[in-house]
PDB file of N, CA and C in Angstrom:
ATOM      1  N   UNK A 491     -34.184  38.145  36.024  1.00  0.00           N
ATOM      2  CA  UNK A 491     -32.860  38.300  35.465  1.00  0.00           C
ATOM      3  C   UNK A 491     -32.964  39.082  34.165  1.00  0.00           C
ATOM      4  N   UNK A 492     -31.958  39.952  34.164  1.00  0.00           N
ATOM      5  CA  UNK A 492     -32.417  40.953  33.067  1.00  0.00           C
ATOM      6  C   UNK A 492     -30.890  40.668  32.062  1.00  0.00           C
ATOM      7  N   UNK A 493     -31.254  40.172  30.981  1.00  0.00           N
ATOM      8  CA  UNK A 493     -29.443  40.124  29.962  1.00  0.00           C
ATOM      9  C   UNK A 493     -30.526  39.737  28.806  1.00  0.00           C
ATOM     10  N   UNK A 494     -29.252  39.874  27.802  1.00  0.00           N
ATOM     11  CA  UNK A 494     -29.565  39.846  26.354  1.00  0.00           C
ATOM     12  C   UNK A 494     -30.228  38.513  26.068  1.00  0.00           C
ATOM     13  N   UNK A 495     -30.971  38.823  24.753  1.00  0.00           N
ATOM     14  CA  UNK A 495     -31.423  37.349  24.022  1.00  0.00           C
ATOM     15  C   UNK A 495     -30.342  36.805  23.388  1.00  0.00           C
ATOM     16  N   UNK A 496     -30.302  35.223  23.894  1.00  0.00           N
ATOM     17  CA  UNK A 496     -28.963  34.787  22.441  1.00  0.00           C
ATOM     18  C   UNK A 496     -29.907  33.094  22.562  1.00  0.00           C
ATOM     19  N   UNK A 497     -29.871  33.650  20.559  1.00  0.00           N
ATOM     20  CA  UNK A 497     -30.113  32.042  19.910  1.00  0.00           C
ATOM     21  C   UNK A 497     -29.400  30.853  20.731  1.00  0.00           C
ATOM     22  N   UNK A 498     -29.882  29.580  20.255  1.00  0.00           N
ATOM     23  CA  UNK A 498     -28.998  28.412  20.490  1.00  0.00           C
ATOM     24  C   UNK A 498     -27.650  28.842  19.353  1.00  0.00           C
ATOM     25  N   UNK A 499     -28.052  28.827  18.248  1.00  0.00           N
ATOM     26  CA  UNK A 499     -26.439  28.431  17.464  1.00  0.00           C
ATOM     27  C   UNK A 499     -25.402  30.180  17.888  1.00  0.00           C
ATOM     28  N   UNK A 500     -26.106  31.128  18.366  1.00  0.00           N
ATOM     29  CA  UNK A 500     -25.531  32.405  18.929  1.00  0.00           C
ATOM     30  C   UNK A 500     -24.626  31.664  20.213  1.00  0.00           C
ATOM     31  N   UNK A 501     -25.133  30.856  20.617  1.00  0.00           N
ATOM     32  CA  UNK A 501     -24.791  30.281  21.982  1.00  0.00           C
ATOM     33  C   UNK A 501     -23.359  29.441  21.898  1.00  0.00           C
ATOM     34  N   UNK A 502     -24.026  28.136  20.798  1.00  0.00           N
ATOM     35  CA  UNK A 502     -22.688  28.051  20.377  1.00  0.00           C
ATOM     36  C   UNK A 502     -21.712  28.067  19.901  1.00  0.00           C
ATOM     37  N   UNK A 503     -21.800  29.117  19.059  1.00  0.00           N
ATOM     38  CA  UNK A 503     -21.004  30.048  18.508  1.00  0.00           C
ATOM     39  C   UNK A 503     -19.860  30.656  19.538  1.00  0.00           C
ATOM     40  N   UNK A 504     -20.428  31.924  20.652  1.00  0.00           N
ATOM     41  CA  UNK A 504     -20.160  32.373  21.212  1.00  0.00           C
ATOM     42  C   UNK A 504     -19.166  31.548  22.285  1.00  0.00           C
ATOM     43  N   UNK A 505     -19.976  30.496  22.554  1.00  0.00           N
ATOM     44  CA  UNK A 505     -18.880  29.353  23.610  1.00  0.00           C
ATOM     45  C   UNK A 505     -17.920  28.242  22.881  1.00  0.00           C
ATOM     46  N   UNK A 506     -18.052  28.330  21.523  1.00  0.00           N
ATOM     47  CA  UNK A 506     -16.747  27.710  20.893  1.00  0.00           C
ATOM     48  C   UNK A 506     -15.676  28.862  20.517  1.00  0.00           C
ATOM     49  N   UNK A 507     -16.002  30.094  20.598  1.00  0.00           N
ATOM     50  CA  UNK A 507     -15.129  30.740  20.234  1.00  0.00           C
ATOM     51  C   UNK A 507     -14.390  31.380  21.951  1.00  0.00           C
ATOM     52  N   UNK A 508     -14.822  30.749  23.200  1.00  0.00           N
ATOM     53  CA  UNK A 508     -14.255  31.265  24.162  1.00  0.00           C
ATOM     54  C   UNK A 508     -13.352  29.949  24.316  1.00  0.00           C
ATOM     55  N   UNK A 509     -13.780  28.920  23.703  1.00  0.00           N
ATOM     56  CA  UNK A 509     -13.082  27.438  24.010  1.00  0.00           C
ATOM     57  C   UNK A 509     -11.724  27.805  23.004  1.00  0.00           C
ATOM     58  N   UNK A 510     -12.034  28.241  21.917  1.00  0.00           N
ATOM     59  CA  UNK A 510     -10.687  28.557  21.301  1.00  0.00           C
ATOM     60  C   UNK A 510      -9.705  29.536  21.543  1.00  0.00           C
ATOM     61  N   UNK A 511     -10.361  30.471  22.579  1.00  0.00           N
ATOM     62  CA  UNK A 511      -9.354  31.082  23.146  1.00  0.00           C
ATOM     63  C   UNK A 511      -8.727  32.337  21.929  1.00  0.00           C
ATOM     64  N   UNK A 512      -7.494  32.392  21.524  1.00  0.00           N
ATOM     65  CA  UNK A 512      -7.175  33.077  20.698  1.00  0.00           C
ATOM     66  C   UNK A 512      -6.966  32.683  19.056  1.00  0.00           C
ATOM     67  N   UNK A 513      -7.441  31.701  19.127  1.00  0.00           N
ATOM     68  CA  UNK A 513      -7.187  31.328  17.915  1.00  0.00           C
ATOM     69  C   UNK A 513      -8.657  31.048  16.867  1.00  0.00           C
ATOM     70  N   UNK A 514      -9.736  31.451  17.232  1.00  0.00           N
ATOM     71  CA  UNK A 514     -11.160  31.734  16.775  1.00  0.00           C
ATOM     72  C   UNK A 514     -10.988  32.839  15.685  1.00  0.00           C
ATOM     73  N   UNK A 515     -11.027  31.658  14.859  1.00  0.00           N
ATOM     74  CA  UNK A 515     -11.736  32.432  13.282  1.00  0.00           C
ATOM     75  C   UNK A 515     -12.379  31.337  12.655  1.00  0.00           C
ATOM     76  N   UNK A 516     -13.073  32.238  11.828  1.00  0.00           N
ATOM     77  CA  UNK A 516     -14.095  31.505  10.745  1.00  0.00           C
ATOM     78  C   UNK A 516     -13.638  30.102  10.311  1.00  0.00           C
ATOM     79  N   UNK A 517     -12.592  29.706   9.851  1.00  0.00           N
ATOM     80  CA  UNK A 517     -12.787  28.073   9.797  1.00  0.00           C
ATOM     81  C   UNK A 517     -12.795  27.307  10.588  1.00  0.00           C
ATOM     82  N   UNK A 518     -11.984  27.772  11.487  1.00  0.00           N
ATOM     83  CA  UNK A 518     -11.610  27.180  13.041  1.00  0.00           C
ATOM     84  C   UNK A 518     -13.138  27.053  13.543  1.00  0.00           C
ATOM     85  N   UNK A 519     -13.812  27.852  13.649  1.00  0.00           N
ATOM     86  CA  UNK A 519     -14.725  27.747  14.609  1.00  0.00           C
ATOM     87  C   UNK A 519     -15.690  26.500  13.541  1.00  0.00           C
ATOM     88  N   UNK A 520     -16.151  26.488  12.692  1.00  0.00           N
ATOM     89  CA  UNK A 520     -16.651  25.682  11.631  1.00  0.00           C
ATOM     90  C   UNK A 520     -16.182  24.440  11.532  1.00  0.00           C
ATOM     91  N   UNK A 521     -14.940  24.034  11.690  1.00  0.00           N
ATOM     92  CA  UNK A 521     -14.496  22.901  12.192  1.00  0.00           C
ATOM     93  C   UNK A 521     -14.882  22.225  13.198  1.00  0.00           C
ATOM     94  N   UNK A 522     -14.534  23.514  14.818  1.00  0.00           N
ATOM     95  CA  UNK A 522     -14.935  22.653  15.829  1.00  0.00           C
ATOM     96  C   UNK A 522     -16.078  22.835  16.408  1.00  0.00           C
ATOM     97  N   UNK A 523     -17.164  23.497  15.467  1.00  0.00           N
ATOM     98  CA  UNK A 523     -18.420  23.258  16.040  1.00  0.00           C
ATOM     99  C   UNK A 523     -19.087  21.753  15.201  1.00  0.00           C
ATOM    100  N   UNK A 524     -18.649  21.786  14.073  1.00  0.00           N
ATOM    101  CA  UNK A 524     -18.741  20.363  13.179  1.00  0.00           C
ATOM    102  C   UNK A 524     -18.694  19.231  13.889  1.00  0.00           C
ATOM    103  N   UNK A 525     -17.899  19.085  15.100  1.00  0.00           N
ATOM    104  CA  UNK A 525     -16.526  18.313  15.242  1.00  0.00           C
ATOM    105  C   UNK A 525     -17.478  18.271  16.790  1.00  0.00           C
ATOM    106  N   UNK A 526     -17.547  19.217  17.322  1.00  0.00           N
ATOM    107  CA  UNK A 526     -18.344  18.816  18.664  1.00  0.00           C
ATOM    108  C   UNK A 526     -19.508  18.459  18.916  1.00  0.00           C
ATOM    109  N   UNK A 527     -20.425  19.222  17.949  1.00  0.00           N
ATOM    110  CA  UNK A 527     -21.853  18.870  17.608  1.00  0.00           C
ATOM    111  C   UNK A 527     -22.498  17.939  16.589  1.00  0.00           C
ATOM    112  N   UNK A 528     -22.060  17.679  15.793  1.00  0.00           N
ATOM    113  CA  UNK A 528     -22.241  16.860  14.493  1.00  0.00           C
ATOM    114  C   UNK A 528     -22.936  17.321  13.764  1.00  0.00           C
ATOM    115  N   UNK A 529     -23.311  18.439  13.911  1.00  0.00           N
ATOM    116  CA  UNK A 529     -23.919  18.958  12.716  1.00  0.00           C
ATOM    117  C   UNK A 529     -23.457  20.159  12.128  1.00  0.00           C
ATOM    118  N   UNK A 530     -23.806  19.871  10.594  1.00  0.00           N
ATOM    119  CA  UNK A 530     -23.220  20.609   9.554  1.00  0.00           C
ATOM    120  C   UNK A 530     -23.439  22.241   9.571  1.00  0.00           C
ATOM    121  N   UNK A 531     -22.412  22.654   9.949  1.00  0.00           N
ATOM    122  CA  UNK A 531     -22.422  23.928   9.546  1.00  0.00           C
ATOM    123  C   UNK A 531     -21.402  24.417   8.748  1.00  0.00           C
ATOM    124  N   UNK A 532     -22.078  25.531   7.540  1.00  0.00           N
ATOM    125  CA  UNK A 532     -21.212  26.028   6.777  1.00  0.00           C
ATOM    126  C   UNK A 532     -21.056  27.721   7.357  1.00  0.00           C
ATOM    127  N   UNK A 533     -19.733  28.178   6.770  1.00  0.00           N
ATOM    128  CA  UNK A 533     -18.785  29.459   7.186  1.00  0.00           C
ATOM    129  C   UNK A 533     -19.978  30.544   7.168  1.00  0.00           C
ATOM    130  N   UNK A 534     -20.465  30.933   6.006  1.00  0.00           N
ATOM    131  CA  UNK A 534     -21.505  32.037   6.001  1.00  0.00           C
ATOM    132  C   UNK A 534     -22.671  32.131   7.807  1.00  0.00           C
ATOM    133  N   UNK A 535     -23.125  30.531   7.774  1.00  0.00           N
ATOM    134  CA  UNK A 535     -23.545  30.925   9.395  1.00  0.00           C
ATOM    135  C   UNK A 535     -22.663  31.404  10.163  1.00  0.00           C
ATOM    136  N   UNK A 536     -21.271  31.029  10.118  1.00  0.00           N
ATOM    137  CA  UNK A 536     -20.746  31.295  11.276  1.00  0.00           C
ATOM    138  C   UNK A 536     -20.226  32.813  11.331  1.00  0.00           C
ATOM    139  N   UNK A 537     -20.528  33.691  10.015  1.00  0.00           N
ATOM    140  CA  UNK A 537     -20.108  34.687   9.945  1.00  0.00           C
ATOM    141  C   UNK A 537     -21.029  35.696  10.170  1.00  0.00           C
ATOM    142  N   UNK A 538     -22.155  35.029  10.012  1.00  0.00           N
ATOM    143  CA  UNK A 538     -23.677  35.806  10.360  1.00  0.00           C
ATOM    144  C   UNK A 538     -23.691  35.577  11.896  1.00  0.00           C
ATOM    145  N   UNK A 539     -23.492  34.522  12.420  1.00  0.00           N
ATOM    146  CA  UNK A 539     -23.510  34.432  13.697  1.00  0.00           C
ATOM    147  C   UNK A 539     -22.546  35.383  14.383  1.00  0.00           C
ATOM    148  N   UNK A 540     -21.454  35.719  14.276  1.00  0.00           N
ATOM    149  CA  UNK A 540     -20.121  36.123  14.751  1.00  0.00           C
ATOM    150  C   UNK A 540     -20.354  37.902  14.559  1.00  0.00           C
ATOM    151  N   UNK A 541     -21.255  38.325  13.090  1.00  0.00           N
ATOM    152  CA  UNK A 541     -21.456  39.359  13.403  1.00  0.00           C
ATOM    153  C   UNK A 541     -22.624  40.202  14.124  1.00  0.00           C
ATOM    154  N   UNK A 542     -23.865  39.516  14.053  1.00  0.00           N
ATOM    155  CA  UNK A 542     -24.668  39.465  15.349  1.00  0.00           C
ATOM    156  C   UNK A 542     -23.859  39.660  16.825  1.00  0.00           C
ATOM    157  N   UNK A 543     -23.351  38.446  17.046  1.00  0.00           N
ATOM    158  CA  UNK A 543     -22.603  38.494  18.320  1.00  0.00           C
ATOM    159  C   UNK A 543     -21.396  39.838  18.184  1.00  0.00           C
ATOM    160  N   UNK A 544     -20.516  40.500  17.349  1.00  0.00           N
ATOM    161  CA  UNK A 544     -20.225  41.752  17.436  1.00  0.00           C
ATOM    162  C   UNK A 544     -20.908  43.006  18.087  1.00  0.00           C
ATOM    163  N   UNK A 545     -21.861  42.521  17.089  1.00  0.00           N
ATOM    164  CA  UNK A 545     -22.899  43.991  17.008  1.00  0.00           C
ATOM    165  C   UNK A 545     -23.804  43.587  18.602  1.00  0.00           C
ATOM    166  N   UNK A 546     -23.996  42.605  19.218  1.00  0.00           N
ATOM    167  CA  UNK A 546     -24.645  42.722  20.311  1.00  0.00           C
ATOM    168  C   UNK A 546     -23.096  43.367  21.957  1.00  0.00           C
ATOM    169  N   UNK A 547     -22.162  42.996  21.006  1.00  0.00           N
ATOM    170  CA  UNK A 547     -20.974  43.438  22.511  1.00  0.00           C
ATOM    171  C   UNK A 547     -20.627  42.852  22.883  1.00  0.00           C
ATOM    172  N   UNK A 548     -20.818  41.394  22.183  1.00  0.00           N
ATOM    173  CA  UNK A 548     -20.723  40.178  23.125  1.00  0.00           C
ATOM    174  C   UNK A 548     -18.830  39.344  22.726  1.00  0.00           C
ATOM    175  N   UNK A 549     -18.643  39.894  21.530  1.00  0.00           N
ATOM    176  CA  UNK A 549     -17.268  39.379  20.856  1.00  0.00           C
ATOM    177  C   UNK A 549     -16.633  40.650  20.047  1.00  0.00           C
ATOM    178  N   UNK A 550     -15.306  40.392  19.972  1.00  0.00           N
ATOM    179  CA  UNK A 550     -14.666  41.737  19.534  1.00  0.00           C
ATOM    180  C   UNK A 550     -13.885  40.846  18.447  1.00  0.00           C
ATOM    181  N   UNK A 551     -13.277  41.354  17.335  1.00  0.00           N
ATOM    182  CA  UNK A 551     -12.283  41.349  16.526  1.00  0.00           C
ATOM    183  C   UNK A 551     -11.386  41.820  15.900  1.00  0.00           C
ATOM    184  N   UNK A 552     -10.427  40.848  15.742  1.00  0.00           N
ATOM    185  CA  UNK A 552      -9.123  41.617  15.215  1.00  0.00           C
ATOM    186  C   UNK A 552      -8.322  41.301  14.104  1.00  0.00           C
ATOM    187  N   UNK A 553      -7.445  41.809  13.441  1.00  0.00           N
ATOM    188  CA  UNK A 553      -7.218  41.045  12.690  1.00  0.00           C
ATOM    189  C   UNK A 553      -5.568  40.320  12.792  1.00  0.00           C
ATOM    190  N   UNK A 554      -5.500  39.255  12.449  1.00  0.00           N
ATOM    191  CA  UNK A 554      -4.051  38.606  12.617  1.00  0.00           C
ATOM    192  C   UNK A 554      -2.803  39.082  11.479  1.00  0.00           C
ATOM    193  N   UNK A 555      -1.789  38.335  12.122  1.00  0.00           N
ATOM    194  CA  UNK A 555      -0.561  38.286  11.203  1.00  0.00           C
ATOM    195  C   UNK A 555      -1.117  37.606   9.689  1.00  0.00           C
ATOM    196  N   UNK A 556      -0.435  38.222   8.580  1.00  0.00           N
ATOM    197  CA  UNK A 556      -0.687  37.265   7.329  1.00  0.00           C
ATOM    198  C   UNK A 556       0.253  36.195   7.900  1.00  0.00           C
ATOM    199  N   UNK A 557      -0.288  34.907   6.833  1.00  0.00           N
ATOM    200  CA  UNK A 557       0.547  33.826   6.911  1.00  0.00           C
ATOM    201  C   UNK A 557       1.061  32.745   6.015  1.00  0.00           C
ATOM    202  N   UNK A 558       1.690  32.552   5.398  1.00  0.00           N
ATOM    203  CA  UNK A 558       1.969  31.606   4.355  1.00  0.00           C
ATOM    204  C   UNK A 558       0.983  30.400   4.461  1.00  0.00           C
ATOM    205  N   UNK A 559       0.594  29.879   4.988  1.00  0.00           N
ATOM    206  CA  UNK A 559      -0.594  28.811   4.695  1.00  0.00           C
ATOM    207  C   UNK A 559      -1.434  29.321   3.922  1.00  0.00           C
ATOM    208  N   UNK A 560      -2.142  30.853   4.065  1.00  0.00           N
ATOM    209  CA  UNK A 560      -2.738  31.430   3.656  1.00  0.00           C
ATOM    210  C   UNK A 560      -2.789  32.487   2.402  1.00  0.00           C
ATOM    211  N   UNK A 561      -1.544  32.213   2.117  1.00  0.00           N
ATOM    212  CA  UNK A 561      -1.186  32.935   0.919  1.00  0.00           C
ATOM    213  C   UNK A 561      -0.786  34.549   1.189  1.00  0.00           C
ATOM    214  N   UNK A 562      -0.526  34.523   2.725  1.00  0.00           N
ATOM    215  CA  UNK A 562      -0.286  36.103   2.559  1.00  0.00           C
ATOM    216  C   UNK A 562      -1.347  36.901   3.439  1.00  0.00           C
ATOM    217  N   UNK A 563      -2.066  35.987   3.600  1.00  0.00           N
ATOM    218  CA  UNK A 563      -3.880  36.970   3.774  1.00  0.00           C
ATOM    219  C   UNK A 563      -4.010  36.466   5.634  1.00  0.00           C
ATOM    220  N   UNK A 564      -4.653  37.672   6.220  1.00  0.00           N
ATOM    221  CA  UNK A 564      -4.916  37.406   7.523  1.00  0.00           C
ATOM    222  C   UNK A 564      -5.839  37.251   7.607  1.00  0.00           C
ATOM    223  N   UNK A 565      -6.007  36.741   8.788  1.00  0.00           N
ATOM    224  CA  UNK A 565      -7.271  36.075   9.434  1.00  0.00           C
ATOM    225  C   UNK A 565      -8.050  36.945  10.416  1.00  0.00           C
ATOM    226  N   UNK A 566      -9.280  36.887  10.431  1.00  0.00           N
ATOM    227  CA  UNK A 566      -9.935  38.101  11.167  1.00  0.00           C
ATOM    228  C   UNK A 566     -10.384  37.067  12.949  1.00  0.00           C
ATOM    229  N   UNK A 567      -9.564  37.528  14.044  1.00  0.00           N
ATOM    230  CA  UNK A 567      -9.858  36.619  14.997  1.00  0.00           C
ATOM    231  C   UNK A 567     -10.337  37.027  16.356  1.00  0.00           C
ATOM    232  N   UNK A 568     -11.474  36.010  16.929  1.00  0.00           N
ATOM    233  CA  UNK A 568     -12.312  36.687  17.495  1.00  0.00           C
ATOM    234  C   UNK A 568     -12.302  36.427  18.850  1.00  0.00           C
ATOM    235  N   UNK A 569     -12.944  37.564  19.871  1.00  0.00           N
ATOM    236  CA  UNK A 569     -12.480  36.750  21.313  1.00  0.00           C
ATOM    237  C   UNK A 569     -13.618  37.179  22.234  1.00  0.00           C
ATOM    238  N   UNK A 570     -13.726  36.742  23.215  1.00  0.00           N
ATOM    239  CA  UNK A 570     -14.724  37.267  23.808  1.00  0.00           C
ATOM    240  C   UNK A 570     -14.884  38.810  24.758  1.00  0.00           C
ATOM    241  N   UNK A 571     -15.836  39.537  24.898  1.00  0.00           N
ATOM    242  CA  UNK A 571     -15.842  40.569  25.922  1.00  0.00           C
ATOM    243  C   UNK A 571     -15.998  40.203  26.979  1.00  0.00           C
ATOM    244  N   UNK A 572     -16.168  40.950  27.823  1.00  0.00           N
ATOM    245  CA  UNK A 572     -16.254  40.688  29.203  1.00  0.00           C
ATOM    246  C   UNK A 572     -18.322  40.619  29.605  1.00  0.00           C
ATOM    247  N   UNK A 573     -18.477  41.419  28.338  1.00  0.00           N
ATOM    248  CA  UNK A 573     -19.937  41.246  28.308  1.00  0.00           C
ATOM    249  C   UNK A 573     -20.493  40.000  27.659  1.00  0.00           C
ATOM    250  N   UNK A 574     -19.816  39.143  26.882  1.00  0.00           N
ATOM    251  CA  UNK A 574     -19.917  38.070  26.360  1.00  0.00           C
ATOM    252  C   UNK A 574     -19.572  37.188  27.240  1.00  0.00           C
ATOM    253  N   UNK A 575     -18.284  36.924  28.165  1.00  0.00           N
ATOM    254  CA  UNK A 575     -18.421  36.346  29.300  1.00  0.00           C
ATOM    255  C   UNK A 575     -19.644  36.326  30.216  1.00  0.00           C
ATOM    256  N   UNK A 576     -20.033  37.060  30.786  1.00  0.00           N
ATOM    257  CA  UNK A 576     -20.593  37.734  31.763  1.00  0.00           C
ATOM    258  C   UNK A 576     -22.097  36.783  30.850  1.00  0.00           C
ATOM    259  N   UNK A 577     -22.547  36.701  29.611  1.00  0.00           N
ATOM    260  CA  UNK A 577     -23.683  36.196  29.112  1.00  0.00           C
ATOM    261  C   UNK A 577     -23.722  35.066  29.508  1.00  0.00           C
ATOM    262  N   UNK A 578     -22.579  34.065  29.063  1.00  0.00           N
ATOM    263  CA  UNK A 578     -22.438  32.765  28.877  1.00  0.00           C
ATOM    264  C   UNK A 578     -22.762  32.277  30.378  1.00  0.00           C
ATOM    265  N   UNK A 579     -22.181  32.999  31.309  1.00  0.00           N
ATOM    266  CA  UNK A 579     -22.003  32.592  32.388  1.00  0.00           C
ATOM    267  C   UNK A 579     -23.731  32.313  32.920  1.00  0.00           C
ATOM    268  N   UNK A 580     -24.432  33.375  32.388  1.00  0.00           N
ATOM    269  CA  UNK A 580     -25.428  33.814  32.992  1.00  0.00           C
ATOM    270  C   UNK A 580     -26.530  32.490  32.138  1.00  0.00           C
ATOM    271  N   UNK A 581     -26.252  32.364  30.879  1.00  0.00           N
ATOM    272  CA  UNK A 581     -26.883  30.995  30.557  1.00  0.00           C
ATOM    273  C   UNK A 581     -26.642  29.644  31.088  1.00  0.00           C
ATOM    274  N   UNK A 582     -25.232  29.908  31.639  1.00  0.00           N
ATOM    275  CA  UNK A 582     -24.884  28.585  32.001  1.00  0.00           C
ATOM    276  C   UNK A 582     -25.876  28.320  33.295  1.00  0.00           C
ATOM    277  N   UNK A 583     -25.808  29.324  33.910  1.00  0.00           N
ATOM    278  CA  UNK A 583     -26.613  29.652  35.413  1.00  0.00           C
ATOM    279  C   UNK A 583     -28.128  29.051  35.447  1.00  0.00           C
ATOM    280  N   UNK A 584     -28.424  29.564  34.457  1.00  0.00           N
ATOM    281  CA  UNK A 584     -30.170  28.986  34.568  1.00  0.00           C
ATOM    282  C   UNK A 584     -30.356  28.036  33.823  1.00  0.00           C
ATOM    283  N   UNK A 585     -29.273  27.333  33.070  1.00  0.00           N
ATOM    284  CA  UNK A 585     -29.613  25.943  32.441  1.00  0.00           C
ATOM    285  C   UNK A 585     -29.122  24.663  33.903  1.00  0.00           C
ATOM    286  N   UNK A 586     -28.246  25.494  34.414  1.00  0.00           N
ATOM    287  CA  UNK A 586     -28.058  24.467  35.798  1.00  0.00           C
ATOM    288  C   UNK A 586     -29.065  24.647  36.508  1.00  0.00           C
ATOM    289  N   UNK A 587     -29.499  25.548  36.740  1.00  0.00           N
ATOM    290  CA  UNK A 587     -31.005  25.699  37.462  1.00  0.00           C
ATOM    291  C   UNK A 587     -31.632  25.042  37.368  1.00  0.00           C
ATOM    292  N   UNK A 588     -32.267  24.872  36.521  1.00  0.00           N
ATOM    293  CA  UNK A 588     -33.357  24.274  35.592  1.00  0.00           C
ATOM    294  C   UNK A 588     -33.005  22.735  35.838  1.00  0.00           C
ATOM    295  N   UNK A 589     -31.859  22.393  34.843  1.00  0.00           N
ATOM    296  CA  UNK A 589     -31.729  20.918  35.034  1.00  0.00           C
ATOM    297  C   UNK A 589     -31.543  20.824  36.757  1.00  0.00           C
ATOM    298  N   UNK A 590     -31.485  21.367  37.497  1.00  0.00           N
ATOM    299  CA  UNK A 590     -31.072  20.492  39.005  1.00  0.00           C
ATOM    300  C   UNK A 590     -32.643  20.534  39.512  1.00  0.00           C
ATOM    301  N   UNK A 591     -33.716  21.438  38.861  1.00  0.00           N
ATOM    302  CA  UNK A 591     -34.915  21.251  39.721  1.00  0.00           C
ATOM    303  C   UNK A 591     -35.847  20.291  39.088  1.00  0.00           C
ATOM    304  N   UNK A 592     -34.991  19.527  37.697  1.00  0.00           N
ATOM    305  CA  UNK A 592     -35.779  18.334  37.593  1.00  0.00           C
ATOM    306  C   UNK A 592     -36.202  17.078  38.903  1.00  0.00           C
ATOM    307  N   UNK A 593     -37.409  16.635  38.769  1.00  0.00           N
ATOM    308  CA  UNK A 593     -37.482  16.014  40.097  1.00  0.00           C
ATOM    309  C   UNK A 593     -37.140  14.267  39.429  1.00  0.00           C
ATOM    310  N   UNK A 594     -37.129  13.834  38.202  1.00  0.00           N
ATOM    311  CA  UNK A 594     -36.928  12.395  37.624  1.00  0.00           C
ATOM    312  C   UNK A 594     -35.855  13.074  36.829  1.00  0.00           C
ATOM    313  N   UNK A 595     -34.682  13.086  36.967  1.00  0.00           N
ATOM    314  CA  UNK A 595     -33.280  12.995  35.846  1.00  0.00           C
ATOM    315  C   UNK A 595     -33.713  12.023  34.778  1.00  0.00           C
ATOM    316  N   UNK A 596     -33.623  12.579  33.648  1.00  0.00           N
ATOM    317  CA  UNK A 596     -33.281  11.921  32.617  1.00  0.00           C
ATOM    318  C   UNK A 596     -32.445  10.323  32.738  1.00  0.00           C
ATOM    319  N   UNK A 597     -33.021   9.415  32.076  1.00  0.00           N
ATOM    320  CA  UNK A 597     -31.928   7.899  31.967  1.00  0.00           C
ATOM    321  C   UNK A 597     -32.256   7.226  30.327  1.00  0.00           C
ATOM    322  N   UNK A 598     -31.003   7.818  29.794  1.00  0.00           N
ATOM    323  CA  UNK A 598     -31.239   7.225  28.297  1.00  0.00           C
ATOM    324  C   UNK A 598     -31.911   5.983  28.401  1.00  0.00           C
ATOM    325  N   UNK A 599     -32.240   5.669  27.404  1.00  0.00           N
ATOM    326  CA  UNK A 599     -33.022   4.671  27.267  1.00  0.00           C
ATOM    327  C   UNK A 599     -32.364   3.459  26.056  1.00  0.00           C
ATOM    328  N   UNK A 600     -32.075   2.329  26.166  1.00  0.00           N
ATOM    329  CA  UNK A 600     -31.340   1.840  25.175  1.00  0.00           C
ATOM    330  C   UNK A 600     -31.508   1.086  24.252  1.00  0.00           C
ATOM    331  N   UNK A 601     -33.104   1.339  23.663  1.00  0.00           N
ATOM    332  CA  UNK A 601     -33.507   1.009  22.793  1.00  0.00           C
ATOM    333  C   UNK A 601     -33.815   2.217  21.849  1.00  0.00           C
ATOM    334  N   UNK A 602     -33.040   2.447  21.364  1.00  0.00           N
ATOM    335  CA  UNK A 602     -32.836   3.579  20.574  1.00  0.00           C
ATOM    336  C   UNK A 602     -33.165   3.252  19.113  1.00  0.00           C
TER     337      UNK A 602
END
C-alpha cells in the first residue's frame, strides 16, 4: 500500500476535524480533542498540526464570517480534501486489519 506518512496526533487531528465537519477551527478542535482523548493539548500543536496537514493536501482552509463573539475577527476553518479522506480511510483499513488478525482479543483486565 503506497499513501502518505501521518503521525498519531496528525491522525487525530485530521479525524477530529472531519468529525467537525464545518465548523473546525483552532479552538474547536482543541476542545474536542481535550474532550475525547483526555489529554492536554494546547492551540500552537494544533496549529502545527493543521499546517503540516495543509501542506501535505490532506486539509484545506478558509476563512469565516467575522463574528461578534469574537470581536469582529474571523476564524480560519478547516475541512477535509478528498485526499485527506481518501488517507483516513486508508488508516482506518489497516488498523481493522490488523486488529481482526489478532488471534487472543484483548479483555481488560480489572485490576487496574
Amino acid at each position: 500500500m503506497n499513501r502518505a506518512y501521518l503521525g498519531e496526533f496528525e491522525e487525530i487531528v485530521l479525524l477530529t476535524v472531519a468529525a467537525l465537519d464545518s465548523s473546525a477551527y483552532g479552538v474547536a478542535l482543541t476542545h474536542e480533542i481535550a474532550e475525547q482523548t483526555g489529554r492536554a493539548v494546547r492551540l500552537n500543536q494544533i496549529h502545527s498540526a493543521l499546517q503540516r496537514l495543509e501542506e501535505k493536501g490532506m486539509v484545506k482552509s478558509d476563512m469565516g464570517e467575522p463574528t461578534a463573539e469574537r470581536g469582529g475577527r474571523r476564524k480560519r476553518l478547516y475541512s477535509l480534501t478528498a485526499y485527506g479522506q481518501r488517507t483516513l480511510q486508508q488508516v482506518r483499513e489497516v488498523r481493522e486489519n490488523l486488529w481482526s488478525r489478532l488471534v487472543k482479543p484483548f479483555t481488560l483486565a480489572l485490576d487496574l
